[in-house]
Short mmCIF file of C-alpha atoms in Angstrom, two decimals:
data_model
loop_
_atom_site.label_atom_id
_atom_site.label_comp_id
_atom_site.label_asym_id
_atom_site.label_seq_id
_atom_site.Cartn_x
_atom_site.Cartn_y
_atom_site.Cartn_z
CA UNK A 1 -31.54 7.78 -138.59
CA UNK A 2 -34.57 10.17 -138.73
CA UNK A 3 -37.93 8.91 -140.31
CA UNK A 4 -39.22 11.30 -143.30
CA UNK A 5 -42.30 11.47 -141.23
CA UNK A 6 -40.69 13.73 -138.95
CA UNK A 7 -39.51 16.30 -141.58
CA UNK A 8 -42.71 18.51 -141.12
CA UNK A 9 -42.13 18.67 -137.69
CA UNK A 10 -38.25 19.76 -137.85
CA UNK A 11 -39.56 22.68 -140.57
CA UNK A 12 -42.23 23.37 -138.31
CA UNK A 13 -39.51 23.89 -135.33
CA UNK A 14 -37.01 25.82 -137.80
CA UNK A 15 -39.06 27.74 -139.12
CA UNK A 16 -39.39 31.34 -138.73
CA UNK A 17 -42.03 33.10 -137.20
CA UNK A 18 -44.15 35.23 -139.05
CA UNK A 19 -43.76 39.17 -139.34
CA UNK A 20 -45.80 42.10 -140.22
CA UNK A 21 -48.02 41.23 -143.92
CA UNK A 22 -46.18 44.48 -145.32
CA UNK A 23 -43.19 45.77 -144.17
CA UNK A 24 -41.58 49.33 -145.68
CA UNK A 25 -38.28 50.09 -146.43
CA UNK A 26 -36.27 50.92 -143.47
CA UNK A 27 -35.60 54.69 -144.81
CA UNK A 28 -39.46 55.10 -145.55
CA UNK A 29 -40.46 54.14 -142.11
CA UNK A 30 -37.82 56.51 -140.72
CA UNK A 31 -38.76 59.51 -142.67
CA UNK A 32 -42.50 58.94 -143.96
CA UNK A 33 -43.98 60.75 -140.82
CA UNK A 34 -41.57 63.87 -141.14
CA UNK A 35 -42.27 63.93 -144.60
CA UNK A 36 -46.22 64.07 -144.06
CA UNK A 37 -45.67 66.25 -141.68
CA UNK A 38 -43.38 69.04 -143.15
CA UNK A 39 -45.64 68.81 -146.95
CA UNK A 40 -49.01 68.83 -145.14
CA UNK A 41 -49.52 69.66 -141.90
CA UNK A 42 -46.53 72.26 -141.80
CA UNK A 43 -48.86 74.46 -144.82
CA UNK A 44 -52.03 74.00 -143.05
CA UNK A 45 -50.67 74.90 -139.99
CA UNK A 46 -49.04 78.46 -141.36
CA UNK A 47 -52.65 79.04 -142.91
CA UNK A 48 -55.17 78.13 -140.07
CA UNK A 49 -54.69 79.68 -136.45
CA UNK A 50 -57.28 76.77 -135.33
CA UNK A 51 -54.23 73.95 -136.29
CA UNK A 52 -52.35 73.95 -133.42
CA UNK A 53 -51.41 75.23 -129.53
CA UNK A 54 -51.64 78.51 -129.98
CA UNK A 55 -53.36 80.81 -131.83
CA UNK A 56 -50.43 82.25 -134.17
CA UNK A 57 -50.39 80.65 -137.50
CA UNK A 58 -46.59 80.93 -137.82
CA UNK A 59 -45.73 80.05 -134.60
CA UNK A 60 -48.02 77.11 -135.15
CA UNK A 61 -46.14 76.01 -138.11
CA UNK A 62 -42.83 76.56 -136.63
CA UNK A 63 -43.95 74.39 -133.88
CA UNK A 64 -45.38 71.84 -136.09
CA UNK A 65 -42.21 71.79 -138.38
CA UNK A 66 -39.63 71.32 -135.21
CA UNK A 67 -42.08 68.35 -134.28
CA UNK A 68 -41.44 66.85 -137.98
CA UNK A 69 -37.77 66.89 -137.33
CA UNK A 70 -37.81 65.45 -134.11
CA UNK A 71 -39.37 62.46 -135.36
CA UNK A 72 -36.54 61.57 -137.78
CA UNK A 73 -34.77 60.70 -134.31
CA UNK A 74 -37.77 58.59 -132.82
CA UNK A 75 -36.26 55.10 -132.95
CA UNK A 76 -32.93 56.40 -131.46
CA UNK A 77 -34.26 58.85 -128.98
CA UNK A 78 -38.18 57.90 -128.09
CA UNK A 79 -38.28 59.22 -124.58
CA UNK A 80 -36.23 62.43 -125.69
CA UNK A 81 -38.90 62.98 -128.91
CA UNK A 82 -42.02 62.03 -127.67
CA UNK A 83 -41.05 65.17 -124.73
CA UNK A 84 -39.99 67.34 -127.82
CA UNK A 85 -42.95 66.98 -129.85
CA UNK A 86 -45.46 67.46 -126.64
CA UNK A 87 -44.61 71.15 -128.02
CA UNK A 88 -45.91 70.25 -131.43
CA UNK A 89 -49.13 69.19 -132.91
CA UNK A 90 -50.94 66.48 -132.47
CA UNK A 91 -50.30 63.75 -135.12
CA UNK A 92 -46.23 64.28 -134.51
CA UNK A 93 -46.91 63.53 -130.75
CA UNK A 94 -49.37 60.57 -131.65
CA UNK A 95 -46.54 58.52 -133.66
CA UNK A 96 -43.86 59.90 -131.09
CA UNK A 97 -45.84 58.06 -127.82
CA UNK A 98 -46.26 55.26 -130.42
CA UNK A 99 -42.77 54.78 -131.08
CA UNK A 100 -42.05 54.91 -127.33
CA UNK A 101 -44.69 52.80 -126.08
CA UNK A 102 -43.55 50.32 -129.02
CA UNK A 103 -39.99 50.54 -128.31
CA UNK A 104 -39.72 50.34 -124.20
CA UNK A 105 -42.66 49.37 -123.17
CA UNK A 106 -45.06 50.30 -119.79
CA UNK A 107 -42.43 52.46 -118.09
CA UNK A 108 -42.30 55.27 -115.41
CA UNK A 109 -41.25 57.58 -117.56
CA UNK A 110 -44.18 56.47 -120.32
CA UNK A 111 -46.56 57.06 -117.56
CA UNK A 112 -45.23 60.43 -117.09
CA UNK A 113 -45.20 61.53 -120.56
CA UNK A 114 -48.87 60.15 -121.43
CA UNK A 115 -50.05 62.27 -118.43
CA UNK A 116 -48.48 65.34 -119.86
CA UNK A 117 -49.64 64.49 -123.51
CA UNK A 118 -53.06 64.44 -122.01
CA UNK A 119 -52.96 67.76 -120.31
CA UNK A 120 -51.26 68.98 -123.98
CA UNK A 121 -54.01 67.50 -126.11
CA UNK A 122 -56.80 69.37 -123.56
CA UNK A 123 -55.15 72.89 -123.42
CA UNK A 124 -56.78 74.07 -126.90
CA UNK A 125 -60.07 73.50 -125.66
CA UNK A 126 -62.42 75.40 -123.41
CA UNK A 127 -62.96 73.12 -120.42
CA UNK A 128 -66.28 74.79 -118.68
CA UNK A 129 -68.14 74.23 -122.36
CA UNK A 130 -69.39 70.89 -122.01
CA UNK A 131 -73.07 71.16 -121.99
CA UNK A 132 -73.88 69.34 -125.04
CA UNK A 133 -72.83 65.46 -125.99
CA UNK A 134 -71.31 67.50 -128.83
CA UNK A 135 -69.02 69.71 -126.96
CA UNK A 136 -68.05 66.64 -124.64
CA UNK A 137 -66.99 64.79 -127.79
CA UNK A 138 -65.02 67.34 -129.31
CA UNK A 139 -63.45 67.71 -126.13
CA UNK A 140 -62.15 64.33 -125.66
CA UNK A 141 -61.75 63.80 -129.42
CA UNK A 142 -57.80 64.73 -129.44
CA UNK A 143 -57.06 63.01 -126.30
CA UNK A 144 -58.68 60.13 -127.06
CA UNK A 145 -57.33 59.34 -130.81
CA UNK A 146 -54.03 60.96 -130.35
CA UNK A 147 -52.99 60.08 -126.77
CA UNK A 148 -55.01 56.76 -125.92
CA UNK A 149 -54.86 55.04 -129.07
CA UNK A 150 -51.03 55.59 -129.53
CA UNK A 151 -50.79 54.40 -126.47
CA UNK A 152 -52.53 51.23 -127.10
CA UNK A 153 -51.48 50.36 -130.11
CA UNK A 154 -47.69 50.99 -128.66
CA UNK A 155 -48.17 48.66 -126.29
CA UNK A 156 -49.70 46.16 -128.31
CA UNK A 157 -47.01 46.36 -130.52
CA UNK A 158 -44.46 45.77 -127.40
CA UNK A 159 -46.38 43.08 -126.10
CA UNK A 160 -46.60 41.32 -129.49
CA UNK A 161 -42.76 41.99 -130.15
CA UNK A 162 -41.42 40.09 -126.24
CA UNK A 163 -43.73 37.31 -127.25
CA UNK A 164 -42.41 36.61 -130.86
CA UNK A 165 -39.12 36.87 -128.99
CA UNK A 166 -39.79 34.25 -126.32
CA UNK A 167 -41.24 32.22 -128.97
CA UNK A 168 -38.22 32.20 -131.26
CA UNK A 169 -36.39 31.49 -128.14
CA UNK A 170 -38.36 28.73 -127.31
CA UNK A 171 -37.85 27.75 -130.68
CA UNK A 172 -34.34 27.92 -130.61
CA UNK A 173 -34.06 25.82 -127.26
CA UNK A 174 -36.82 23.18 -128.91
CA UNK A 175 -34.40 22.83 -131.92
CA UNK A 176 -31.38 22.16 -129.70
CA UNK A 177 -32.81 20.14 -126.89
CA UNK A 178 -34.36 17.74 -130.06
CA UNK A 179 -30.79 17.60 -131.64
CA UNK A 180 -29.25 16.53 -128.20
CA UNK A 181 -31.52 14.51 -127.86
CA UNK A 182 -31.18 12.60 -131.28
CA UNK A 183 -27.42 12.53 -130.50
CA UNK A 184 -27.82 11.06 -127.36
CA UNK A 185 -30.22 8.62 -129.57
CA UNK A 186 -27.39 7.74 -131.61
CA UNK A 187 -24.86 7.35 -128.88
CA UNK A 188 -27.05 4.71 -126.95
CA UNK A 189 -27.85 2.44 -130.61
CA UNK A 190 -23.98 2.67 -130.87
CA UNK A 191 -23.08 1.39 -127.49
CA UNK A 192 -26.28 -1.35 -127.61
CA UNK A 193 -25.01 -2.00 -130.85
CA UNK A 194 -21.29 -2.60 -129.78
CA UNK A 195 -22.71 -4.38 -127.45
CA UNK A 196 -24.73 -6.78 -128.85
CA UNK A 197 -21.56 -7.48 -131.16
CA UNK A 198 -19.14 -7.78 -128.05
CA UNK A 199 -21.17 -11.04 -127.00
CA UNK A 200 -21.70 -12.45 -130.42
CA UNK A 201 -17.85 -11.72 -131.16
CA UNK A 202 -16.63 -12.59 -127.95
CA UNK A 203 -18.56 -15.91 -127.27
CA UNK A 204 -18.19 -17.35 -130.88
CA UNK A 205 -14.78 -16.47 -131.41
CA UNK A 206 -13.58 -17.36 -128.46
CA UNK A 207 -14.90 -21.02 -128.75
CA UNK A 208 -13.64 -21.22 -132.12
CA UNK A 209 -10.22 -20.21 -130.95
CA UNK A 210 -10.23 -23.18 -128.59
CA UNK A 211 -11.41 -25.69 -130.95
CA UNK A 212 -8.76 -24.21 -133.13
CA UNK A 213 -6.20 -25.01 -130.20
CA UNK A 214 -7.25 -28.45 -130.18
CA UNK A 215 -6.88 -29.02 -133.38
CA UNK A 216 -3.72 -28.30 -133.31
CA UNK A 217 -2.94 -30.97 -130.62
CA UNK A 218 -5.15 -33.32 -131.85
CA UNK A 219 -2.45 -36.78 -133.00
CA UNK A 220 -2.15 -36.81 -137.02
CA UNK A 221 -3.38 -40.16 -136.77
CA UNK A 222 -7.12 -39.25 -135.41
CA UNK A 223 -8.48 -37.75 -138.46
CA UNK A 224 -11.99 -38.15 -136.63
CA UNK A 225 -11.26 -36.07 -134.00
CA UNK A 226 -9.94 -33.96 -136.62
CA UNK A 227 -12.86 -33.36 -138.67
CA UNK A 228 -15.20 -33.08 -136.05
CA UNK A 229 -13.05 -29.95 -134.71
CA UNK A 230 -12.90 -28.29 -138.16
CA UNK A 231 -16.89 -29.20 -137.78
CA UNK A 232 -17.31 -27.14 -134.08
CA UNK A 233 -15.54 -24.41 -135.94
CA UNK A 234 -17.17 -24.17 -138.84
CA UNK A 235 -20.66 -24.44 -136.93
CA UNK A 236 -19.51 -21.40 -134.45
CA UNK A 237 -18.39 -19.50 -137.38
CA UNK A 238 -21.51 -19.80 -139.58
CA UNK A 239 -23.46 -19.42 -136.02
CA UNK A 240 -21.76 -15.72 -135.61
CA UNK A 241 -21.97 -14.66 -139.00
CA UNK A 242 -26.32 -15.33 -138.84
CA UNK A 243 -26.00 -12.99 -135.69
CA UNK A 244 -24.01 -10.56 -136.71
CA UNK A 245 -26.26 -10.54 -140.29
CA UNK A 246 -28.85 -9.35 -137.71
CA UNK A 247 -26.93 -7.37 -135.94
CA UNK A 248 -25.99 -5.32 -138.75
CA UNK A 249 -29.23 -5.62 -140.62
CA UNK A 250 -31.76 -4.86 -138.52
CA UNK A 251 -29.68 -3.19 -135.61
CA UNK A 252 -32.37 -5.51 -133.52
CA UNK A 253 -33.36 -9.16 -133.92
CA UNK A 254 -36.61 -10.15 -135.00
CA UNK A 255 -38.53 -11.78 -131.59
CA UNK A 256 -38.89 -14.81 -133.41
CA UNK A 257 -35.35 -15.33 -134.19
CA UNK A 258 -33.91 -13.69 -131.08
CA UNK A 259 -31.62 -15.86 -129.01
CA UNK A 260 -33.93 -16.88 -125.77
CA UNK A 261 -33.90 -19.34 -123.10
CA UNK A 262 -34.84 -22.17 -125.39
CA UNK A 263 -30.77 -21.45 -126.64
CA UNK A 264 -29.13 -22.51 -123.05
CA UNK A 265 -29.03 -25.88 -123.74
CA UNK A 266 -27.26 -25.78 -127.05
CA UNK A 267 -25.27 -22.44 -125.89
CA UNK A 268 -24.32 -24.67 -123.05
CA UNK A 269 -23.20 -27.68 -125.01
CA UNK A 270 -20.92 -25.36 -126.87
CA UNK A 271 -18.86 -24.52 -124.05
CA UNK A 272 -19.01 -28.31 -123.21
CA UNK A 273 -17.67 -28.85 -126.46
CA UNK A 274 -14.67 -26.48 -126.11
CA UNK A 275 -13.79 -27.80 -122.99
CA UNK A 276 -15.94 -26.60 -119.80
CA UNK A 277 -16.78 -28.44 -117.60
CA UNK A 278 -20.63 -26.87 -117.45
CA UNK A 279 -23.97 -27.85 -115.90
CA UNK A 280 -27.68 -26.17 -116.77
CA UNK A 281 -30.47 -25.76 -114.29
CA UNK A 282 -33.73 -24.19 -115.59
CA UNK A 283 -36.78 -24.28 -113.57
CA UNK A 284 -40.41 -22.75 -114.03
CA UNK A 285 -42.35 -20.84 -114.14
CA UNK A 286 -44.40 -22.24 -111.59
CA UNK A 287 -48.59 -22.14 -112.35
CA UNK A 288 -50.03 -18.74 -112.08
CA UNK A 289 -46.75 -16.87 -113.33
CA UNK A 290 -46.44 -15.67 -116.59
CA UNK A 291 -42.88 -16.78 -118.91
CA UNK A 292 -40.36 -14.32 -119.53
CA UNK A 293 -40.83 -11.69 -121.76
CA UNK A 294 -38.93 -12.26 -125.26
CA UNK A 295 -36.40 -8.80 -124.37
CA UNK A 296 -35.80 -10.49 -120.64
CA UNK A 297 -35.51 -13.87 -121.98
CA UNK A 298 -32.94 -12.04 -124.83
CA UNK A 299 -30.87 -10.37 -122.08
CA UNK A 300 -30.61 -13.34 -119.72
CA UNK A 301 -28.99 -15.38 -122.87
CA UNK A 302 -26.70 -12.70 -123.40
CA UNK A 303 -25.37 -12.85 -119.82
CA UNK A 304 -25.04 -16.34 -119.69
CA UNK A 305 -23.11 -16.53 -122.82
CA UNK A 306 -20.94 -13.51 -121.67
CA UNK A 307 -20.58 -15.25 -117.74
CA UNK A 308 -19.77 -18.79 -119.98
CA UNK A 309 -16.81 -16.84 -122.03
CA UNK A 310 -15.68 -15.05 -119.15
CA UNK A 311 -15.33 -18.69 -117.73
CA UNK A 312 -13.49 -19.99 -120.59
CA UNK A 313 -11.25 -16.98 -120.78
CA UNK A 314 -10.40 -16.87 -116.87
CA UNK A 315 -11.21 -20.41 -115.58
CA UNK A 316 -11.08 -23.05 -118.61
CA UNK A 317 -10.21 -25.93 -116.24
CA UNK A 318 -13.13 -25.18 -113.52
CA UNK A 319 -16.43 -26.29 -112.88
CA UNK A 320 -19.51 -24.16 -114.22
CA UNK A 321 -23.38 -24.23 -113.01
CA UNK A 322 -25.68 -22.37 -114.78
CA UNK A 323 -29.12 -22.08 -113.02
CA UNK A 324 -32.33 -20.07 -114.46
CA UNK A 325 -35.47 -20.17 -111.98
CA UNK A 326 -38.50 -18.33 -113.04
CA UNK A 327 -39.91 -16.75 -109.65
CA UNK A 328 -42.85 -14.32 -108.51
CA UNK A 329 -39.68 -11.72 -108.42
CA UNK A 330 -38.54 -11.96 -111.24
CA UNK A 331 -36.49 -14.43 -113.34
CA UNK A 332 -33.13 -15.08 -111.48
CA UNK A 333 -30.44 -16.87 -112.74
CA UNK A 334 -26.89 -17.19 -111.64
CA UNK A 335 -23.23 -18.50 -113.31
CA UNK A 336 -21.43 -19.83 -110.57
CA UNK A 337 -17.64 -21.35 -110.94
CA UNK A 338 -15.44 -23.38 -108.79
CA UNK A 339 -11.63 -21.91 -108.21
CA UNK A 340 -9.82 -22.19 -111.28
CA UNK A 341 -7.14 -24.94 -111.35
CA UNK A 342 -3.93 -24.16 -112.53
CA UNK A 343 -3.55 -24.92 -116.40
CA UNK A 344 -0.88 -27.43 -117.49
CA UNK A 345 2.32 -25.22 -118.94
CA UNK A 346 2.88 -27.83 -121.35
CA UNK A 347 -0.82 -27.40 -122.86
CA UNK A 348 -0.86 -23.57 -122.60
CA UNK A 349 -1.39 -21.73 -125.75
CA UNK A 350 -2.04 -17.97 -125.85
CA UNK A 351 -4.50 -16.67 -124.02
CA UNK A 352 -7.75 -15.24 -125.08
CA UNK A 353 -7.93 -11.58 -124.96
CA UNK A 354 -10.39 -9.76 -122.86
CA UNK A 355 -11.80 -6.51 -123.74
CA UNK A 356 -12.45 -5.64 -120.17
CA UNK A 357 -16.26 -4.65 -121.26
CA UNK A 358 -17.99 -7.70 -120.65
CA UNK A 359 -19.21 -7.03 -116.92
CA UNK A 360 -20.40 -3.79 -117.56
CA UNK A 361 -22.23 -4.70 -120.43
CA UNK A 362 -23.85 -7.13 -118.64
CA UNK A 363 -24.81 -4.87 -115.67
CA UNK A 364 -26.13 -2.62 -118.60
CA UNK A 365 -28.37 -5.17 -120.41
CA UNK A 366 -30.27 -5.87 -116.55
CA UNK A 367 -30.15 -2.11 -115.83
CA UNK A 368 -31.83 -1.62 -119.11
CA UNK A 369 -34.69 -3.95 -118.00
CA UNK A 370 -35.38 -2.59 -114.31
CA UNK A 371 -33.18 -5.30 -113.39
CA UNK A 372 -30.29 -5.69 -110.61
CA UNK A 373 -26.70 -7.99 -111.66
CA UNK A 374 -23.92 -8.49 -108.88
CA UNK A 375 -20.64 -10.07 -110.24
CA UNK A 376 -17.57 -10.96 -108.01
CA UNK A 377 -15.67 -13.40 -106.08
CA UNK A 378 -17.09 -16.53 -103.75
CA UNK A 379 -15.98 -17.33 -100.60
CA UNK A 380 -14.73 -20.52 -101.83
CA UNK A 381 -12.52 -19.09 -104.35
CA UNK A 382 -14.43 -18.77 -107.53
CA UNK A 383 -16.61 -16.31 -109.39
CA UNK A 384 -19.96 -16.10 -109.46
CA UNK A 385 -22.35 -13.82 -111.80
CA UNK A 386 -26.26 -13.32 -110.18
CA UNK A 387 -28.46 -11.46 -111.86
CA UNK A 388 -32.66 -10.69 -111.45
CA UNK A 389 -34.53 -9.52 -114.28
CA UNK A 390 -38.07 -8.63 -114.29
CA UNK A 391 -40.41 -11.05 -116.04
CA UNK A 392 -41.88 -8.25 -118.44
CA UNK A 393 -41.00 -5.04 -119.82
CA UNK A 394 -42.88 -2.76 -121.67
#
């Protein structure tokens, strides 16, 4: 489940980024420059032979009025109006290279029509009249605020849009990749979770089911061995429901309360109890080594319980060692049993079921830790279950 302390940083991630701080009306930012254009410049133009390419008033205001129009078509047809207004005057061509520069970018064809906005913006002026600082300004006044600065602006404005787009991309990918990765999350606490309750399940119920069978064998007359049977199960029973209170209480046990190495002995008597013929080894560490870790000391109990209820499931009537040596490798331990013996037909009951999990949970529990675990037939007939486990984990 996710923490409330990581809600900023999923709003944060979903968020979206920030646009302009004022933002027109789509038909306003369409038709605001032709509108200028036509009730202002247009009148000045048919007025003042100075306003514009040539030196006729009206063909100056003609000019400046087709520019007006061809801007209504800038954000469909930049390339096509920024050439059409190179014709006009100079503020239509200043928002047409704008729009152009804005919309597509540093192109061939923007390089093409900045040159020849250049030349246009210099044609009104006398070029051999540049004696004073004030002549040279005038002279690269129009070039300079309507053909450069368009032009800069534009392609700040194109740079600025491809980076809010890879950003909200980014953004996008960041959202997803953290969702797969909290399902993937969830996934692995299921399957340690299932698990966890596998071997708690499996072991307990399992030994309970074969006190349970001799119970039922047990002669009416031995109410001793009866009660102490109905004891065994009621001491499994109230054993698996404390683990599985963990289990589903904390997900995890608490270290202190963990099942650990100090458990074989009694986890081991169990089985002897039920029936199985078991023996326990445990040996080390050795001076200068440091004990087990309490998660590899959690995971070796787990396999030995598992290897044990494999044993009573698939070999009740054989002979089980259980050895646990604490080495400079590694803690190693190893469930070894002799070839089962064929169980008397008269005593058979039902069998216990298998789940067919058990192995590979307990190949997952030492993968989990760094470790290696090899499970499979002896040469003499039996089964044997090795695994190594490193002695800490982070």
């Amino acid at each position: 489940m996710r923490q409330p302390t990581d809600q900023p940083a999923d709003d944060l991630l979903a968020a979206p980024l920030p646009g302009p701080l004022l933002r027109l009306p789509r038909p306003v930012r369409t038709l605001g420059p032709t509108a200028v254009v036509l009730l202002v410049l247009v009148p000045l133009a048919a007025h003042d032979p100075d306003f514009g390419p040539t030196g006729s008033p009206p063909t100056n205001a003609a000019l400046m009025a087709f520019g007006a129009l061809a801007l209504a078509f800038r954000r469909r047809f930049p390339a096509a109006t920024a050439a059409a207004t190179l014709l006009s005057g100079q503020l239509p061509l200043a928002v047409a290279l704008y729009g152009l520069t804005a919309r597509r970018g540093a192109t061939l064809l923007l390089y093409v029509l900045a040159v020849l906005s250049e030349v246009r913006l210099f044609v009104p002026f006398d070029l051999g009249d540049v004696s004073t600082p004030t002549a040279l300004a005038n002279l690269i006044e129009d070039p300079l605020v309507f053909g450069a600065v368009p032009l800069a602006l534009g392609l700040t404005a194109h740079q600025r849009a491809r980076t809010v787009s890879v950003l909200a991309e980014r953004n996008r990918l960041l959202v997803e990749a953290r969702r797969h990765a909290e399902e993937r999350a969830v996934a692995a606490e299921r399957a340690r979770l299932a698990r966890e309750m596998h071997d708690v399940v499996s072991n307990r119920v399992s030994l309970i089911t074969l006190h349970a069978g001799a119970g039922q064998v047990a002669q009416a007359d031995d109410p001793a061995a009866v009660r102490e049977t109905l004891g065994l199960i009621r001491a499994l029973g109230l054993q698996a429901l404390t683990e599985l209170r963990g289990l589903l209480g904390v997900l995890t046990p608490a270290s202190d309360q963990a099942p650990s190495l100090r458990g074989l002995p009694t986890l081991v008597e169990e089985s002897r109890q039920a029936g199985l013929a078991v023996g326990l080894t445990v040996t080390g560490p050795d001076d200068g080594l440091p004990a087990p870790g309490p998660k590899v000391q959690y995971a070796a109990y787990r396999i030995v319980q598992e290897a044990l209820t494999n044993a009573h499931k698939h070999a009740p009537a054989a002979e089980v060692a259980v050895t646990v040596a604490v080495e400079p490798d590694g803690l190693r331990l190893a469930v070894v049993n002799s070839p089962a013996e064929p169980a008397d037909p008269d005593d058979a009951g039902p069998g216990l079921p298998s789940g067919g999990h058990g192995l590979d949970g307990m190949r997952t529990r030492a993968d989990d830790l760094g470790g290696t675990l090899h499970a499979g037939p002896t040469p003499e007939g039996g089964f044997a279950v090795r695994a190594r486990l490193p002695l800490t984990v982070a």
